[in-house]
Tab-separated table of C-alpha atoms in Angstrom:
chain	number	residue	atom	x	y	z
A	1	MET	CA	-21.387	23.519	6.983
A	2	LYS	CA	-19.300	21.735	9.615
A	3	PRO	CA	-15.615	21.506	8.771
A	4	PRO	CA	-14.091	18.171	7.774
A	5	HIS	CA	-12.184	16.096	10.305
A	6	GLY	CA	-8.988	17.867	11.294
A	7	GLY	CA	-10.300	21.163	9.916
A	8	LYS	CA	-9.440	20.915	6.226
A	9	LEU	CA	-10.710	18.787	3.367
A	10	VAL	CA	-7.745	17.026	1.837
A	11	TYR	CA	-7.509	17.030	-1.955
A	12	ARG	CA	-4.403	15.394	-3.312
A	13	VAL	CA	-5.135	14.915	-6.982
A	14	ASP	CA	-2.921	16.073	-9.824
A	15	GLU	CA	-3.740	14.488	-13.160
A	16	LYS	CA	-1.123	16.554	-14.959
A	17	LYS	CA	1.767	15.456	-12.807
A	18	ASP	CA	4.773	14.180	-14.770
A	19	ILE	CA	5.256	10.515	-13.932
A	20	ASP	CA	7.848	9.608	-16.546
A	21	GLY	CA	10.735	7.580	-15.224
A	22	ILE	CA	9.292	6.897	-11.793
A	23	SER	CA	9.634	3.262	-10.826
A	24	VAL	CA	6.337	1.410	-10.682
A	25	ILE	CA	5.034	-0.813	-7.919
A	26	GLU	CA	1.882	-2.817	-8.430
A	27	ILE	CA	-0.738	-2.536	-5.723
A	28	ASN	CA	-3.894	-4.442	-4.949
A	29	GLU	CA	-7.384	-2.974	-5.057
A	30	ASP	CA	-7.596	-2.504	-1.286
A	31	VAL	CA	-4.563	-0.221	-1.332
A	32	ALA	CA	-5.909	1.529	-4.435
A	33	LYS	CA	-9.160	2.302	-2.621
A	34	ASP	CA	-7.276	3.665	0.380
A	35	ILE	CA	-5.270	5.892	-1.956
A	36	GLU	CA	-8.375	7.363	-3.581
A	37	ASN	CA	-10.004	7.814	-0.191
A	38	ILE	CA	-6.972	9.742	1.007
A	39	ALA	CA	-6.666	11.779	-2.200
A	40	TYR	CA	-10.330	12.819	-2.253
A	41	GLY	CA	-10.416	13.721	1.437
A	42	ILE	CA	-12.663	10.864	2.499
A	43	PHE	CA	-9.951	10.058	5.043
A	44	SER	CA	-9.208	13.733	5.892
A	45	PRO	CA	-6.942	14.793	7.531
A	46	LEU	CA	-4.714	11.966	6.268
A	47	GLU	CA	-2.557	13.013	3.337
A	48	GLY	CA	-0.907	9.669	2.864
A	49	PHE	CA	-0.172	6.358	4.499
A	50	MET	CA	0.583	6.607	8.182
A	51	CYS	CA	4.126	6.997	9.398
A	52	LYS	CA	5.209	5.208	12.551
A	53	SER	CA	4.255	7.948	15.024
A	54	ASP	CA	0.668	8.147	13.751
A	55	PHE	CA	0.401	4.371	13.497
A	56	GLU	CA	1.553	3.869	17.094
A	57	ASN	CA	-0.639	6.684	18.390
A	58	VAL	CA	-3.674	5.195	16.694
A	59	LEU	CA	-3.016	1.802	18.256
A	60	GLU	CA	-2.278	3.196	21.694
A	61	HIS	CA	-4.539	6.241	22.005
A	62	MET	CA	-7.025	6.057	19.103
A	63	ARG	CA	-5.635	9.395	17.923
A	64	LEU	CA	-3.176	10.686	15.372
A	65	GLU	CA	0.032	12.191	16.648
A	66	ASN	CA	-1.585	15.659	16.479
A	67	ASP	CA	-4.400	14.513	18.838
A	68	VAL	CA	-7.055	14.250	16.124
A	69	ALA	CA	-9.320	11.254	16.790
A	70	TRP	CA	-8.582	8.241	14.564
A	71	THR	CA	-9.083	4.560	15.287
A	72	ILE	CA	-8.090	2.462	12.269
A	73	PRO	CA	-4.529	2.371	10.880
A	74	ILE	CA	-4.314	3.356	7.225
A	75	VAL	CA	-1.070	1.736	6.285
A	76	PHE	CA	0.796	0.356	3.289
A	77	ASP	CA	2.597	-2.934	3.787
A	78	ILE	CA	5.616	-3.438	1.601
A	79	GLU	CA	8.390	-5.740	0.555
A	80	ASN	CA	11.985	-4.546	0.592
A	81	LYS	CA	11.722	-2.818	-2.801
A	82	ILE	CA	10.802	0.576	-1.354
A	83	ARG	CA	13.344	2.887	0.282
A	84	GLU	CA	12.928	5.970	2.422
A	85	GLY	CA	13.253	9.252	0.559
A	86	GLU	CA	12.319	7.941	-2.878
A	87	GLU	CA	9.228	8.523	-4.989
A	88	VAL	CA	7.443	5.539	-6.454
A	89	LEU	CA	4.455	5.157	-8.690
A	90	LEU	CA	1.740	2.927	-7.267
A	91	LYS	CA	-0.466	1.284	-9.883
A	92	ALA	CA	-3.467	-0.978	-9.567
A	93	LYS	CA	-5.099	-3.169	-12.210
A	94	SER	CA	-8.225	-0.996	-12.012
A	95	GLY	CA	-6.119	1.930	-13.208
A	96	THR	CA	-5.629	3.793	-9.943
A	97	THR	CA	-2.240	5.473	-10.199
A	98	ALA	CA	-0.576	7.565	-7.535
A	99	ILE	CA	2.786	8.985	-6.617
A	100	PHE	CA	3.969	7.883	-3.208
A	101	GLU	CA	6.585	9.989	-1.427
A	102	VAL	CA	8.185	7.434	0.873
A	103	GLU	CA	8.934	9.229	4.101
A	104	GLU	CA	9.466	6.308	6.410
A	105	VAL	CA	9.797	2.523	6.282
A	106	TYR	CA	9.227	0.755	9.587
A	107	LYS	CA	8.625	-2.583	11.202
A	108	TYR	CA	5.528	-3.340	13.213
A	109	ASP	CA	4.142	-6.043	15.412
A	110	LYS	CA	1.196	-7.766	13.712
A	111	LYS	CA	-0.077	-9.285	16.935
A	112	GLU	CA	-0.080	-5.915	18.649
A	113	TYR	CA	-1.840	-4.380	15.635
A	114	ALA	CA	-4.531	-7.071	15.758
A	115	GLU	CA	-4.936	-6.979	19.527
A	116	LYS	CA	-5.237	-3.169	19.686
A	117	VAL	CA	-7.568	-2.736	16.713
A	118	PHE	CA	-9.668	-5.907	16.794
A	119	LYS	CA	-9.302	-6.783	20.494
A	120	THR	CA	-8.335	-10.302	19.467
A	121	THR	CA	-5.544	-12.168	17.756
A	122	ASP	CA	-7.863	-14.971	16.687
A	123	ILE	CA	-7.049	-15.765	13.084
A	124	ALA	CA	-10.693	-16.711	12.504
A	125	HIS	CA	-11.509	-12.982	12.719
A	126	PRO	CA	-11.389	-11.695	9.104
A	127	GLY	CA	-9.672	-8.448	10.089
A	128	VAL	CA	-7.003	-10.271	12.085
A	129	LYS	CA	-6.461	-12.714	9.238
A	130	ARG	CA	-5.899	-9.824	6.867
A	131	VAL	CA	-3.338	-8.229	9.193
A	132	MET	CA	-1.495	-11.510	9.716
A	133	GLU	CA	-1.233	-11.923	5.941
A	134	MET	CA	0.292	-8.464	5.500
A	135	LYS	CA	3.949	-8.015	4.591
A	136	ASP	CA	6.429	-7.401	7.393
A	137	LYS	CA	7.142	-3.701	6.907
A	138	LEU	CA	5.040	-0.582	6.493
A	139	ALA	CA	5.827	2.526	4.492
A	140	GLY	CA	4.445	5.944	5.376
A	141	GLY	CA	4.306	9.147	3.370
A	142	LYS	CA	2.127	11.417	1.257
A	143	ILE	CA	0.368	10.284	-1.872
A	144	THR	CA	-0.851	12.196	-4.910
A	145	LEU	CA	-3.477	10.611	-7.109
A	146	VAL	CA	-2.601	10.897	-10.771
A	147	LYS	CA	-5.351	8.728	-12.218
A	148	GLU	CA	-8.600	7.444	-10.770
A	149	GLY	CA	-9.365	3.745	-11.181
A	150	LYS	CA	-12.377	2.382	-13.023
A	151	GLU	CA	-15.495	2.119	-10.919
A	152	LYS	CA	-18.364	-0.131	-11.920
A	153	PHE	CA	-20.833	2.006	-9.996
A	154	GLU	CA	-19.452	5.375	-11.109
A	155	LYS	CA	-22.797	7.120	-10.860
A	156	TYR	CA	-22.743	6.527	-7.141
A	157	TYR	CA	-19.101	7.421	-6.551
A	158	LEU	CA	-19.411	10.889	-5.031
A	159	LYS	CA	-16.512	12.585	-3.323
A	160	PRO	CA	-16.771	14.826	-0.236
A	161	TYR	CA	-16.265	18.002	-2.252
A	162	GLU	CA	-19.324	16.944	-4.269
A	163	THR	CA	-21.564	15.820	-1.411
A	164	ARG	CA	-20.804	19.010	0.504
A	165	ILE	CA	-22.004	21.092	-2.431
A	166	LEU	CA	-24.924	18.723	-3.020
A	167	PHE	CA	-26.156	19.055	0.577
A	168	LYS	CA	-25.803	22.828	0.420
A	169	GLU	CA	-27.764	22.983	-2.833
A	170	LYS	CA	-30.506	20.837	-1.365
A	171	GLY	CA	-30.668	23.186	1.600
A	172	TRP	CA	-29.853	20.396	4.047
A	173	LYS	CA	-28.290	21.462	7.325
A	174	ASP	CA	-28.814	18.380	9.468
A	175	ILE	CA	-27.713	15.385	7.484
A	176	VAL	CA	-27.839	11.899	8.903
A	177	ALA	CA	-25.571	9.212	7.489
A	178	PHE	CA	-26.479	5.567	7.297
A	179	GLN	CA	-23.717	3.033	6.789
A	180	THR	CA	-24.641	-0.325	5.382
A	181	ARG	CA	-23.240	-3.516	3.931
A	182	ASN	CA	-26.593	-5.225	3.629
A	183	VAL	CA	-29.794	-5.165	1.661
A	184	PRO	CA	-32.498	-3.175	3.452
A	185	HIS	CA	-35.229	-4.852	5.471
A	186	ILE	CA	-38.114	-3.090	7.186
A	187	GLY	CA	-36.097	-2.651	10.399
A	188	HIS	CA	-33.399	-0.711	8.528
A	189	GLU	CA	-36.034	1.457	6.880
A	190	TYR	CA	-37.558	2.367	10.229
A	191	VAL	CA	-34.168	3.256	11.702
A	192	GLN	CA	-33.452	5.494	8.726
A	193	LYS	CA	-36.868	7.135	8.719
A	194	THR	CA	-36.881	7.686	12.464
A	195	ALA	CA	-33.566	9.512	12.150
A	196	LEU	CA	-34.720	11.349	9.045
A	197	THR	CA	-37.756	12.675	10.911
A	198	PHE	CA	-35.372	14.907	12.869
A	199	ALA	CA	-33.001	15.750	10.015
A	200	ASP	CA	-33.195	17.464	6.631
A	201	GLY	CA	-31.877	14.550	4.630
A	202	ILE	CA	-30.423	11.070	4.812
A	203	PHE	CA	-27.168	10.018	3.200
A	204	ILE	CA	-27.293	6.290	2.510
A	205	ASN	CA	-23.724	5.194	2.073
A	206	PRO	CA	-23.248	1.471	1.359
A	207	ILE	CA	-19.763	0.033	1.565
A	208	ILE	CA	-18.591	-1.301	-1.749
A	209	GLY	CA	-15.491	-3.434	-1.652
A	210	LYS	CA	-14.031	-6.545	-0.179
A	211	LYS	CA	-16.398	-8.198	2.258
A	212	LYS	CA	-16.695	-11.721	3.529
A	213	LYS	CA	-18.179	-14.838	2.001
A	214	GLY	CA	-21.945	-14.942	2.372
A	215	ASP	CA	-22.364	-11.134	2.358
A	216	PHE	CA	-24.598	-9.675	-0.348
A	217	LYS	CA	-22.950	-8.697	-3.623
A	218	ASP	CA	-22.410	-4.969	-4.097
A	219	GLU	CA	-24.737	-4.771	-7.076
A	220	VAL	CA	-27.540	-6.448	-5.133
A	221	ILE	CA	-27.166	-3.989	-2.262
A	222	LEU	CA	-27.230	-0.967	-4.567
A	223	ARG	CA	-30.143	-2.146	-6.690
A	224	SER	CA	-32.204	-3.070	-3.638
A	225	TYR	CA	-31.613	0.391	-2.144
A	226	GLU	CA	-32.524	2.006	-5.448
A	227	ALA	CA	-35.860	0.167	-5.253
A	228	LEU	CA	-36.411	1.221	-1.645
A	229	ILE	CA	-35.596	4.895	-2.267
A	230	GLU	CA	-37.635	5.079	-5.458
A	231	ASN	CA	-40.734	3.607	-3.865
A	232	TYR	CA	-40.602	4.677	-0.233
A	233	TYR	CA	-38.567	7.890	0.149
A	234	LEU	CA	-39.200	11.492	-0.770
A	235	LYS	CA	-36.935	12.327	-3.672
A	236	ASN	CA	-35.487	15.388	-2.008
A	237	ARG	CA	-34.790	13.710	1.322
A	238	ALA	CA	-32.489	10.826	0.426
A	239	VAL	CA	-29.180	10.564	-1.366
A	240	MET	CA	-27.284	7.350	-2.006
A	241	SER	CA	-23.593	7.213	-2.735
A	242	ILE	CA	-21.041	4.453	-2.303
A	243	LEU	CA	-18.101	4.219	0.034
A	244	ARG	CA	-15.301	2.271	-1.590
A	245	THR	CA	-13.375	0.691	1.215
A	246	THR	CA	-12.657	-2.660	2.747
A	247	MET	CA	-14.662	-3.787	5.733
A	248	ARG	CA	-12.247	-4.321	8.599
A	249	TYR	CA	-14.831	-5.828	10.984
A	250	ALA	CA	-13.219	-3.899	13.839
A	251	GLY	CA	-16.566	-3.316	15.563
A	252	PRO	CA	-16.462	-0.273	17.872
A	253	LYS	CA	-13.241	1.168	16.464
A	254	GLU	CA	-14.604	0.880	12.953
A	255	ALA	CA	-17.774	2.647	14.062
A	256	ILE	CA	-15.669	5.698	14.962
A	257	PHE	CA	-13.806	5.408	11.659
A	258	HIS	CA	-17.097	5.219	9.762
A	259	ALA	CA	-18.416	8.276	11.605
A	260	ILE	CA	-15.290	10.288	10.731
A	261	ILE	CA	-15.669	9.375	7.060
A	262	ARG	CA	-19.286	10.562	7.021
A	263	LYS	CA	-18.286	13.781	8.760
A	264	ASN	CA	-15.918	14.372	5.854
A	265	PHE	CA	-18.792	13.879	3.419
A	266	GLY	CA	-20.544	16.726	5.254
A	267	CYS	CA	-22.905	14.771	7.500
A	268	THR	CA	-23.808	16.034	10.951
A	269	HIS	CA	-25.226	12.805	12.411
A	270	PHE	CA	-24.318	9.153	12.105
A	271	ILE	CA	-26.552	6.177	12.800
A	272	VAL	CA	-24.959	3.472	14.920
A	273	GLY	CA	-26.962	0.306	15.195
A	274	ARG	CA	-26.510	-2.984	16.941
A	275	ASP	CA	-23.078	-4.622	16.556
A	276	HIS	CA	-21.882	-2.017	14.087
A	277	ALA	CA	-19.089	-3.412	11.871
A	278	GLY	CA	-18.946	-6.489	14.051
A	279	VAL	CA	-18.403	-10.087	13.121
A	280	GLY	CA	-19.097	-13.279	15.051
A	281	ASN	CA	-19.163	-12.712	18.809
A	282	TYR	CA	-16.014	-10.644	19.112
A	283	TYR	CA	-17.810	-7.500	20.295
A	284	GLY	CA	-20.721	-6.816	22.569
A	285	PRO	CA	-23.923	-5.826	20.731
A	286	TYR	CA	-23.688	-2.201	21.893
A	287	GLU	CA	-19.925	-1.772	22.323
A	288	ALA	CA	-19.975	0.402	19.227
A	289	HIS	CA	-22.318	2.775	21.088
A	290	ASP	CA	-20.193	2.997	24.226
A	291	ILE	CA	-16.944	3.861	22.460
A	292	PHE	CA	-18.366	7.220	21.361
A	293	ASN	CA	-18.162	8.342	25.013
A	294	GLU	CA	-14.409	8.490	24.587
A	295	PHE	CA	-14.577	11.034	21.766
A	296	PRO	CA	-16.075	14.341	22.884
A	297	ASP	CA	-14.369	16.045	19.958
A	298	LEU	CA	-15.519	13.853	17.079
A	299	GLY	CA	-17.541	16.615	15.418
A	300	ILE	CA	-20.362	14.331	14.276
A	301	THR	CA	-23.250	13.305	16.498
A	302	PRO	CA	-23.909	9.580	16.838
A	303	LEU	CA	-27.535	8.455	16.838
A	304	PHE	CA	-27.771	5.195	18.698
A	305	PHE	CA	-30.426	2.728	17.681
A	306	ARG	CA	-31.499	-0.539	19.123
A	307	SER	CA	-33.309	-2.959	16.845
A	308	PHE	CA	-36.794	-2.349	15.508
A	309	PHE	CA	-39.253	-5.232	15.374
A	310	PHE	CA	-42.870	-5.857	14.473
A	311	CYS	CA	-45.286	-6.189	17.407
A	312	LYS	CA	-48.438	-8.122	16.607
A	313	LYS	CA	-50.250	-6.546	19.546
A	314	CYS	CA	-49.195	-2.976	18.705
A	315	GLY	CA	-49.908	-3.761	15.077
A	316	GLY	CA	-46.827	-1.958	13.818
A	317	VAL	CA	-43.076	-1.547	13.795
A	318	VAL	CA	-41.746	-0.600	17.222
A	319	ASN	CA	-38.665	-0.859	19.373
A	320	GLU	CA	-38.037	-1.866	22.967
A	321	LYS	CA	-38.365	1.728	24.184
A	322	ILE	CA	-41.914	2.124	22.954
A	323	CYS	CA	-43.492	-1.329	23.051
A	324	PRO	CA	-44.768	-2.704	26.380
A	325	HIS	CA	-45.568	-6.206	25.077
A	326	GLY	CA	-43.720	-9.458	25.589
A	327	LYS	CA	-41.434	-11.207	23.147
A	328	GLU	CA	-44.160	-13.667	22.194
A	329	HIS	CA	-45.834	-10.819	20.283
A	330	HIS	CA	-42.715	-9.806	18.399
A	331	ILE	CA	-41.372	-10.643	14.969
A	332	TYR	CA	-37.695	-9.750	14.632
A	333	TYR	CA	-36.024	-8.519	11.460
A	334	SER	CA	-33.098	-10.838	11.478
A	335	GLY	CA	-30.623	-10.395	8.637
A	336	THR	CA	-29.502	-13.971	9.201
A	337	ALA	CA	-33.078	-15.303	8.931
A	338	ILE	CA	-33.692	-13.285	5.770
A	339	ARG	CA	-30.444	-14.566	4.283
A	340	LYS	CA	-31.462	-18.140	5.087
A	341	MET	CA	-34.850	-17.672	3.399
A	342	ILE	CA	-33.240	-16.276	0.261
A	343	MET	CA	-30.720	-19.118	0.191
A	344	ASN	CA	-33.630	-21.558	0.316
A	345	GLY	CA	-35.306	-19.763	-2.575
A	346	GLU	CA	-38.065	-18.289	-0.387
A	347	THR	CA	-39.087	-14.674	-0.937
A	348	PRO	CA	-39.019	-12.783	2.393
A	349	PRO	CA	-42.546	-11.775	3.459
A	350	GLU	CA	-43.718	-8.166	3.208
A	351	THR	CA	-43.719	-7.910	6.989
A	352	MET	CA	-39.928	-8.246	6.786
A	353	MET	CA	-38.953	-6.730	3.484
A	354	ARG	CA	-40.546	-4.442	0.898
A	355	LYS	CA	-41.715	-6.493	-2.065
A	356	GLU	CA	-39.817	-4.268	-4.522
A	357	VAL	CA	-36.615	-4.957	-2.587
A	358	ALA	CA	-37.301	-8.677	-2.270
A	359	ASN	CA	-38.060	-8.919	-6.013
A	360	ILE	CA	-34.702	-7.402	-6.871
A	361	ILE	CA	-32.835	-9.841	-4.619
A	362	MET	CA	-34.788	-12.859	-5.842
A	363	SER	CA	-34.046	-11.915	-9.459
A	364	TYR	CA	-30.415	-12.930	-8.869
A	365	GLU	CA	-29.449	-16.552	-9.223
A	366	ASN	CA	-26.895	-16.029	-6.459
A	367	PRO	CA	-27.032	-12.666	-4.658
A	368	PHE	CA	-24.222	-13.637	-2.265
A	369	ILE	CA	-20.442	-13.437	-2.403
A	370	ASP	CA	-18.926	-16.886	-2.971
B	1	MET	CA	-12.327	7.481	29.041
B	2	THR	CA	-9.240	5.615	30.000
B	3	GLU	CA	-6.484	7.692	28.497
B	4	LYS	CA	-3.359	5.614	28.865
B	5	GLU	CA	-0.255	7.668	29.438
B	6	GLY	CA	2.049	5.054	27.990
B	7	LYS	CA	3.470	5.772	24.567
B	8	GLY	CA	2.821	9.252	23.206
B	9	LYS	CA	3.741	12.786	24.093
B	10	TYR	CA	2.465	14.499	27.228
B	11	THR	CA	3.114	17.772	28.963
B	12	THR	CA	2.312	19.064	32.428
B	13	VAL	CA	-0.242	21.830	32.977
B	14	SER	CA	-0.679	23.403	36.405
B	15	ILE	CA	-4.145	23.892	37.820
B	16	PRO	CA	-5.096	25.186	41.296
B	17	THR	CA	-4.990	22.459	43.947
B	18	PRO	CA	-8.611	23.070	45.097
B	19	LEU	CA	-9.760	22.603	41.490
B	20	ALA	CA	-7.795	19.370	41.218
B	21	GLU	CA	-9.468	18.214	44.446
B	22	LYS	CA	-12.903	19.064	43.039
B	23	ILE	CA	-12.138	17.107	39.884
B	24	LYS	CA	-10.889	14.191	41.949
B	25	ARG	CA	-14.216	14.073	43.770
B	26	ARG	CA	-16.131	14.596	40.526
B	27	ILE	CA	-14.565	11.592	38.798
B	28	GLU	CA	-15.011	9.124	41.634
B	29	GLY	CA	-16.981	6.137	40.381
B	30	THR	CA	-16.863	7.306	36.765
B	31	GLY	CA	-14.894	5.912	33.850
B	32	PHE	CA	-12.190	8.542	34.290
B	33	ASN	CA	-9.134	7.051	35.919
B	34	SER	CA	-7.212	10.266	36.610
B	35	ILE	CA	-7.544	14.037	36.839
B	36	SER	CA	-5.488	14.254	33.655
B	37	SER	CA	-7.866	12.052	31.678
B	38	TYR	CA	-10.829	14.164	32.827
B	39	VAL	CA	-9.164	17.473	32.018
B	40	THR	CA	-8.084	16.126	28.621
B	41	TYR	CA	-11.666	15.046	27.885
B	42	VAL	CA	-13.167	18.382	28.889
B	43	LEU	CA	-10.624	20.396	26.932
B	44	ARG	CA	-11.118	18.306	23.797
B	45	GLU	CA	-14.863	18.793	24.102
B	46	LEU	CA	-14.492	22.528	24.617
B	47	LEU	CA	-12.119	23.010	21.698
B	48	ALA	CA	-14.326	20.921	19.397
B	49	SER	CA	-17.352	23.057	20.308
B	50	MET	CA	-15.420	26.120	19.178
B	51	GLU	CA	-14.744	24.680	15.708
B	52	GLU	CA	-15.606	27.214	13.062
B	53	GLU	CA	-17.807	26.684	10.039
B	54	GLU	CA	-16.056	25.573	6.900
B	55	GLU	CA	-14.778	28.300	4.639
B	56	GLU	CA	-15.702	28.250	0.968
B	57	VAL	CA	-12.901	26.339	-0.725
B	58	PHE	CA	-14.054	26.340	-4.332
B	59	SER	CA	-14.130	29.152	-6.815
B	60	LYS	CA	-17.570	29.940	-8.278
B	61	GLU	CA	-16.435	28.360	-11.542
B	62	ASP	CA	-15.330	25.098	-9.902
B	63	GLU	CA	-18.512	24.946	-7.868
B	64	GLU	CA	-20.583	25.355	-11.027
B	65	LYS	CA	-18.718	22.461	-12.672
B	66	ILE	CA	-19.443	20.253	-9.694
B	67	LYS	CA	-23.124	21.203	-9.787
B	68	GLU	CA	-23.211	20.366	-13.494
B	69	ARG	CA	-21.875	16.875	-12.796
B	70	LEU	CA	-24.373	16.414	-9.964
B	71	ARG	CA	-27.179	17.434	-12.307
B	72	ALA	CA	-25.910	15.070	-15.023
B	73	LEU	CA	-25.902	12.209	-12.522
B	74	GLY	CA	-29.422	13.024	-11.410
B	75	TYR	CA	-28.593	14.231	-7.903
B	76	LEU	CA	-29.768	17.786	-8.581
B	77	ASP	CA	-32.660	19.041	-10.679
């Protein structure tokens, strides 16, 4: 199996560690998720929150200080309570508890952070807004997870050391990862199955965590995928597990970040669709494809997909590379249109969405985040 | 492919002048903005292609425990 990013799978968990007397700092659930992702090697090779040199390198060169590709800062913003050289206990309401060895406390420029990562300083961009609301200093240093937080969807919370063994046991060598934050429509299914045709298995990895208003609720996404997999996938060809992290909406840079994460889970290929991790019109529809040209050493192969659509003349699901007919013959799988239908209480037609999936979504009074 | 040599650490590596000239011609009209950015790209690609397979990191006992959990969760038969 391919090695994790940076060569070694990080595992920074010690449930027996003595934490008596260490001063406690409360953290929010976003930070808690980052901590668990670091501790379980999902963010390998990171062993903690970024110190200044890594943070600046990521902004400037999309690489850690040691030249390993990395595009999204993983940082911990703090108030003045934390000092360099001390150990503090970070605790979240969900139960996540970790020791943080504070190596460095440093100032940063929020505008520069936003501009370099999101290519905009527009506060209407949810990622920019989040950065602008951060505290004024960052603290870097290693973390050790002492206690895992509660997870509502525990069954689906697999760690890289588990998926790597799982893939090996299934005899999968070529594993394609599919990132999602949406319920599946027919277009998604075709993308996945087209990729799966050339691989041994597909790893469906929905993002569970803070998203924006109007996105589907986590439970709806998971249950709709359960219905899709149960009814339309071979049991031994598809695995679903969650990725607990916050969507940054950093478009192309987040696409690289998402690919790295899936590499750590043991995947060899990563599907990149249209406007991956984008929001509004901040990124070009295929900018997230182009950025991969800058990373010859990523260690996971991107599979670029343009949208699938239904062609009435072809009589099936096609894409622009294989269908010679004009747009008047096409029916597009628009997530926005499907969302609108559901909001109006209309069940999406079977030409757009599997009935088992649609039934799950329609069974919710409100399937969207308020 | 636009490696900015602003912040960050860099070092100088000598290559034969004719090779540098060849690279200069090779990168004309491409996204590479300097010989350095091209050489960096090629070397990163080469080193990544030489990455070795992952070594076994778990003991047999640990691996068995993980498989048990995967079976309990329904991921393995």
